Short mmCIF file of C-alpha atoms in Angstrom, two decimals:
data_model
loop_
_atom_site.label_atom_id
_atom_site.label_comp_id
_atom_site.label_asym_id
_atom_site.label_seq_id
_atom_site.Cartn_x
_atom_site.Cartn_y
_atom_site.Cartn_z
CA UNK A 1307 -28.30 20.82 15.49
CA UNK A 1308 -26.33 19.09 18.25
CA UNK A 1309 -24.44 15.94 17.33
CA UNK A 1310 -25.66 12.91 19.24
CA UNK A 1311 -23.15 11.30 21.59
CA UNK A 1312 -22.09 7.80 20.51
CA UNK A 1313 -23.01 4.82 22.64
CA UNK A 1314 -20.42 3.88 25.23
CA UNK A 1315 -20.14 0.32 23.89
CA UNK A 1316 -19.44 1.58 20.37
CA UNK A 1317 -16.99 4.15 21.67
CA UNK A 1318 -15.16 1.57 23.79
CA UNK A 1319 -14.75 -0.77 20.83
CA UNK A 1320 -13.07 1.92 18.74
CA UNK A 1321 -11.26 3.99 21.37
CA UNK A 1322 -10.05 1.37 23.83
CA UNK A 1323 -8.63 -1.53 21.80
CA UNK A 1324 -7.84 -4.53 23.95
CA UNK A 1325 -4.38 -4.87 22.43
CA UNK A 1326 -3.41 -1.54 23.95
CA UNK A 1327 -5.09 -2.05 27.31
CA UNK A 1328 -3.50 -5.48 27.71
CA UNK A 1329 0.00 -4.23 26.92
CA UNK A 1330 2.26 -4.30 29.98
CA UNK A 1331 4.19 -1.23 28.84
CA UNK A 1332 1.43 0.56 26.96
CA UNK A 1333 -1.05 1.22 29.76
CA UNK A 1334 -0.63 2.58 33.28
CA UNK A 1335 -2.19 0.38 35.96
CA UNK A 1336 -4.38 3.29 37.11
CA UNK A 1337 -5.74 3.57 33.58
CA UNK A 1338 -6.86 -0.04 33.65
CA UNK A 1339 -8.12 0.18 37.23
CA UNK A 1340 -10.33 3.28 36.99
CA UNK A 1341 -9.26 6.05 34.61
CA UNK A 1342 -10.34 4.38 31.38
CA UNK A 1343 -13.89 4.18 32.76
CA UNK A 1344 -13.78 7.92 33.49
CA UNK A 1345 -11.98 8.91 30.29
CA UNK A 1346 -14.48 7.15 28.03
CA UNK A 1347 -17.28 9.32 29.41
CA UNK A 1348 -15.22 12.48 28.91
CA UNK A 1349 -14.30 11.34 25.39
CA UNK A 1350 -17.98 10.71 24.64
CA UNK A 1351 -18.64 14.42 25.11
CA UNK A 1352 -15.47 15.68 23.44
CA UNK A 1353 -15.98 13.75 20.19
CA UNK A 1354 -19.09 15.89 19.65
CA UNK A 1355 -16.93 19.02 19.56
CA UNK A 1356 -14.27 20.36 17.21
CA UNK A 1357 -11.48 19.96 19.78
CA UNK A 1358 -8.44 18.23 18.31
CA UNK A 1359 -6.47 15.39 19.92
CA UNK A 1360 -3.33 17.57 19.87
CA UNK A 1361 -5.10 20.26 21.88
CA UNK A 1362 -6.00 17.67 24.50
CA UNK A 1363 -2.40 16.49 24.58
CA UNK A 1364 -1.27 20.04 25.36
CA UNK A 1365 -3.84 20.17 28.19
CA UNK A 1366 -2.22 16.98 29.50
CA UNK A 1367 1.20 18.66 29.42
CA UNK A 1368 -0.11 21.70 31.31
CA UNK A 1369 -1.62 19.45 34.00
CA UNK A 1370 1.63 17.53 34.41
CA UNK A 1371 3.89 20.57 34.65
CA UNK A 1372 1.30 22.27 36.86
CA UNK A 1373 1.56 19.37 39.33
CA UNK A 1374 5.21 20.19 39.86
CA UNK A 1375 4.41 23.87 40.29
CA UNK A 1376 1.67 23.00 42.79
CA UNK A 1377 4.27 21.51 45.14
CA UNK A 1378 5.67 25.02 45.57
CA UNK A 1379 2.51 25.82 47.55
CA UNK A 1380 3.33 25.07 51.22
CA UNK A 1381 1.54 22.47 53.28
CA UNK A 1382 -1.23 20.07 52.39
CA UNK A 1383 -2.98 22.30 49.81
CA UNK A 1384 0.00 22.13 47.46
CA UNK A 1385 0.38 18.37 47.82
CA UNK A 1386 -3.35 17.78 47.27
CA UNK A 1387 -3.37 20.03 44.20
CA UNK A 1388 -0.36 18.16 42.80
CA UNK A 1389 -2.24 14.85 43.10
CA UNK A 1390 -5.35 16.34 41.44
CA UNK A 1391 -3.30 17.72 38.55
CA UNK A 1392 -1.43 14.44 38.08
CA UNK A 1393 -4.80 12.68 37.89
CA UNK A 1394 -5.78 15.27 35.28
CA UNK A 1395 -2.57 14.45 33.44
CA UNK A 1396 -3.53 10.76 33.42
CA UNK A 1397 -7.09 11.57 32.33
CA UNK A 1398 -6.03 13.61 29.31
CA UNK A 1399 -3.32 11.08 28.51
CA UNK A 1400 -6.17 8.63 28.00
CA UNK A 1401 -8.61 11.05 26.37
CA UNK A 1402 -6.31 12.43 23.66
CA UNK A 1403 -5.69 8.99 22.18
CA UNK A 1404 -9.35 8.00 22.45
CA UNK A 1405 -10.48 11.12 20.61
CA UNK A 1406 -7.77 10.55 17.99
CA UNK A 1407 -8.97 7.00 17.36
CA UNK A 1408 -12.63 8.02 17.10
CA UNK A 1409 -11.97 11.00 14.81
CA UNK A 1410 -9.13 9.21 13.00
CA UNK A 1411 -6.91 12.23 13.53
CA UNK A 1412 -3.40 10.88 14.01
CA UNK A 1413 -0.16 12.83 13.78
CA UNK A 1414 3.51 12.37 14.55
CA UNK A 1415 3.40 15.77 16.29
CA UNK A 1416 0.80 14.39 18.69
CA UNK A 1417 2.96 11.36 19.52
CA UNK A 1418 5.97 13.63 20.02
CA UNK A 1419 4.15 16.05 22.35
CA UNK A 1420 2.66 13.12 24.27
CA UNK A 1421 6.14 11.72 24.98
CA UNK A 1422 7.48 15.19 25.74
CA UNK A 1423 4.66 15.68 28.22
CA UNK A 1424 5.55 12.45 30.04
CA UNK A 1425 9.14 13.66 30.42
CA UNK A 1426 8.14 17.13 31.57
CA UNK A 1427 5.45 16.02 34.03
CA UNK A 1428 7.59 13.56 35.97
CA UNK A 1429 10.63 15.85 35.96
CA UNK A 1430 8.61 18.90 37.05
CA UNK A 1431 7.03 16.97 39.93
CA UNK A 1432 10.40 15.89 41.33
CA UNK A 1433 11.94 19.33 40.92
CA UNK A 1434 8.94 20.76 42.78
CA UNK A 1435 9.41 18.12 45.47
CA UNK A 1436 13.07 19.13 45.88
CA UNK A 1437 12.15 22.79 46.29
CA UNK A 1438 9.44 21.81 48.77
CA UNK A 1439 11.95 19.78 50.82
CA UNK A 1440 14.42 22.67 50.82
CA UNK A 1441 11.94 24.90 52.64
CA UNK A 1442 12.66 23.08 55.88
CA UNK A 1443 16.40 22.87 55.58
CA UNK A 1444 19.34 23.18 53.23
CA UNK A 1445 19.02 24.32 49.63
CA UNK A 1446 20.88 21.11 48.83
CA UNK A 1447 17.45 19.49 48.62
CA UNK A 1448 16.82 21.40 45.40
CA UNK A 1449 19.81 19.57 43.93
CA UNK A 1450 18.46 16.26 45.23
CA UNK A 1451 15.16 16.94 43.47
CA UNK A 1452 17.01 17.87 40.28
CA UNK A 1453 19.00 14.62 40.53
CA UNK A 1454 15.76 12.64 40.84
CA UNK A 1455 14.30 14.49 37.84
CA UNK A 1456 17.40 13.76 35.76
CA UNK A 1457 17.20 10.09 36.71
CA UNK A 1458 13.56 9.87 35.64
CA UNK A 1459 14.35 11.53 32.32
CA UNK A 1460 17.19 9.03 31.77
CA UNK A 1461 14.83 6.14 32.57
CA UNK A 1462 12.33 7.28 29.96
CA UNK A 1463 15.01 8.17 27.42
CA UNK A 1464 16.72 4.78 27.75
CA UNK A 1465 13.45 3.12 26.76
CA UNK A 1466 12.67 5.50 23.90
CA UNK A 1467 16.23 5.30 22.57
CA UNK A 1468 15.76 1.57 21.96
CA UNK A 1469 13.17 2.45 19.31
CA UNK A 1470 15.50 5.14 17.92
CA UNK A 1471 18.38 2.66 17.65
CA UNK A 1472 16.18 0.01 16.02
CA UNK A 1473 14.65 2.51 13.57
CA UNK A 1474 18.07 3.77 12.51
CA UNK A 1475 19.15 0.18 11.98
CA UNK A 1476 16.11 -0.51 9.79
CA UNK A 1477 14.41 -2.74 12.35
CA UNK A 1478 10.81 -2.82 13.53
CA UNK A 1479 9.96 -1.63 17.08
CA UNK A 1480 10.77 -4.16 19.80
CA UNK A 1481 7.98 -6.49 20.90
CA UNK A 1482 7.35 -7.47 24.51
CA UNK A 1483 9.04 -10.84 24.12
CA UNK A 1484 12.33 -9.17 23.19
CA UNK A 1485 12.32 -7.19 26.45
CA UNK A 1486 12.98 -10.31 28.51
CA UNK A 1487 16.57 -10.27 29.89
CA UNK A 1488 18.81 -13.11 28.79
CA UNK A 1489 20.71 -12.96 32.08
CA UNK A 1490 19.09 -15.12 34.76
CA UNK A 1491 20.29 -12.79 37.53
CA UNK A 1492 18.75 -9.71 35.91
CA UNK A 1493 15.56 -11.63 35.15
CA UNK A 1494 15.29 -12.63 38.83
CA UNK A 1495 15.90 -9.05 40.00
CA UNK A 1496 13.24 -7.84 37.59
CA UNK A 1497 10.72 -10.34 38.95
CA UNK A 1498 11.44 -9.23 42.51
CA UNK A 1499 10.98 -5.59 41.53
CA UNK A 1500 7.63 -6.43 39.95
CA UNK A 1501 6.51 -8.10 43.20
CA UNK A 1502 7.37 -5.19 45.50
CA UNK A 1503 6.44 -2.47 42.93
CA UNK A 1504 8.98 -0.10 44.47
CA UNK A 1505 9.97 1.11 41.01
CA UNK A 1506 6.56 2.74 40.61
CA UNK A 1507 7.61 5.76 42.69
CA UNK A 1508 9.64 6.87 39.66
CA UNK A 1509 6.32 7.61 37.94
CA UNK A 1510 4.64 10.96 38.58
CA UNK A 1511 1.23 9.43 39.39
CA UNK A 1512 2.60 7.31 42.21
CA UNK A 1513 5.19 9.88 43.30
CA UNK A 1514 2.49 12.52 43.79
CA UNK A 1515 0.56 10.17 46.10
CA UNK A 1516 3.69 9.32 48.10
CA UNK A 1517 4.50 13.02 48.43
CA UNK A 1518 0.95 13.70 49.63
CA UNK A 1519 1.38 11.03 52.32
CA UNK A 1520 4.66 12.70 53.32
CA UNK A 1521 2.92 16.08 53.49
CA UNK A 1522 0.31 14.62 55.85
CA UNK A 1523 3.08 13.37 58.14
CA UNK A 1524 4.80 16.77 57.83
CA UNK A 1525 1.65 18.40 59.15
CA UNK A 1526 1.48 15.98 62.08
CA UNK A 1527 5.12 16.25 63.19
CA UNK A 1528 5.52 19.93 62.33
CA UNK A 1529 8.65 19.55 60.17
CA UNK A 1530 9.48 18.75 56.55
CA UNK A 1531 11.68 15.80 57.56
CA UNK A 1532 9.22 13.25 56.10
CA UNK A 1533 9.17 15.06 52.74
CA UNK A 1534 12.96 15.26 52.76
CA UNK A 1535 13.25 11.54 53.51
CA UNK A 1536 10.73 10.81 50.73
CA UNK A 1537 12.61 12.90 48.16
CA UNK A 1538 15.88 11.20 49.15
CA UNK A 1539 14.31 7.76 48.86
CA UNK A 1540 12.79 8.51 45.45
CA UNK A 1541 16.18 9.75 44.23
CA UNK A 1542 18.00 6.61 45.42
CA UNK A 1543 15.34 4.33 43.91
CA UNK A 1544 15.35 6.26 40.64
CA UNK A 1545 19.10 5.98 40.14
CA UNK A 1546 19.04 2.34 41.14
CA UNK A 1547 16.38 1.85 38.46
CA UNK A 1548 18.50 3.72 35.90
CA UNK A 1549 21.37 1.26 36.37
CA UNK A 1550 19.06 -1.78 36.48
CA UNK A 1551 17.09 -0.65 33.44
CA UNK A 1552 20.19 -0.08 31.33
CA UNK A 1553 21.47 -3.52 32.33
CA UNK A 1554 18.10 -5.04 31.44
CA UNK A 1555 18.09 -3.41 28.01
CA UNK A 1556 21.64 -4.44 27.19
CA UNK A 1557 21.02 -8.01 28.34
CA UNK A 1558 17.79 -8.43 26.35
CA UNK A 1559 17.25 -8.94 22.61
CA UNK A 1560 16.03 -5.38 22.05
CA UNK A 1561 19.33 -4.19 20.59
CA UNK A 1562 20.10 -7.40 18.71
#
């Protein structure tokens, strides 16, 4: 006998707690804008099956790494596939947690793989972008892509290492209030960054869309110059963010 699907309202109450959706750092803007509406309907079907949240997390990882591999396909098809796979990454990033909350199947392994997947997806995308840029010129572009990937990994690690440092010091995880810089200059720079949103290109979701736009221009002009310029810009922005983020952490109350 088939298990009846739960009502969407009941599912939303359990699987999409407002505290998580309202968190500035806990939810991607695309999740709030459209993906949570899609993911809830996918979750509604998956909770009727025996699939585990950890399995869904591994699907997320495959989608994210696959997006980077897709950029190795020349032309628009590769760029389009990368965007589709990054959207799949976002979808399963939502779904795995929703299924876990409904089934009450939580594990530290799931949290670990989820974070690992975020590292791998963003790094793979930028490495793929570097290889893609190198097709139209010097192999140096592979190194540029690797530099961007390293910067993104450092960005994520610098945030996660705050929790590591606090845990090893016997402190609770940092709350959002403690993330506010005590330096007025850094606080101002952070507000400006939030206005222009330029930092978002360090995230795989946004980076895949920017790289698709570059691929469209590539097709129009007949060279990979736009993709090369995009990869260079992402690398510069990423390393600027690394420095700014470290300064923000050290000037806030997170490590005090």
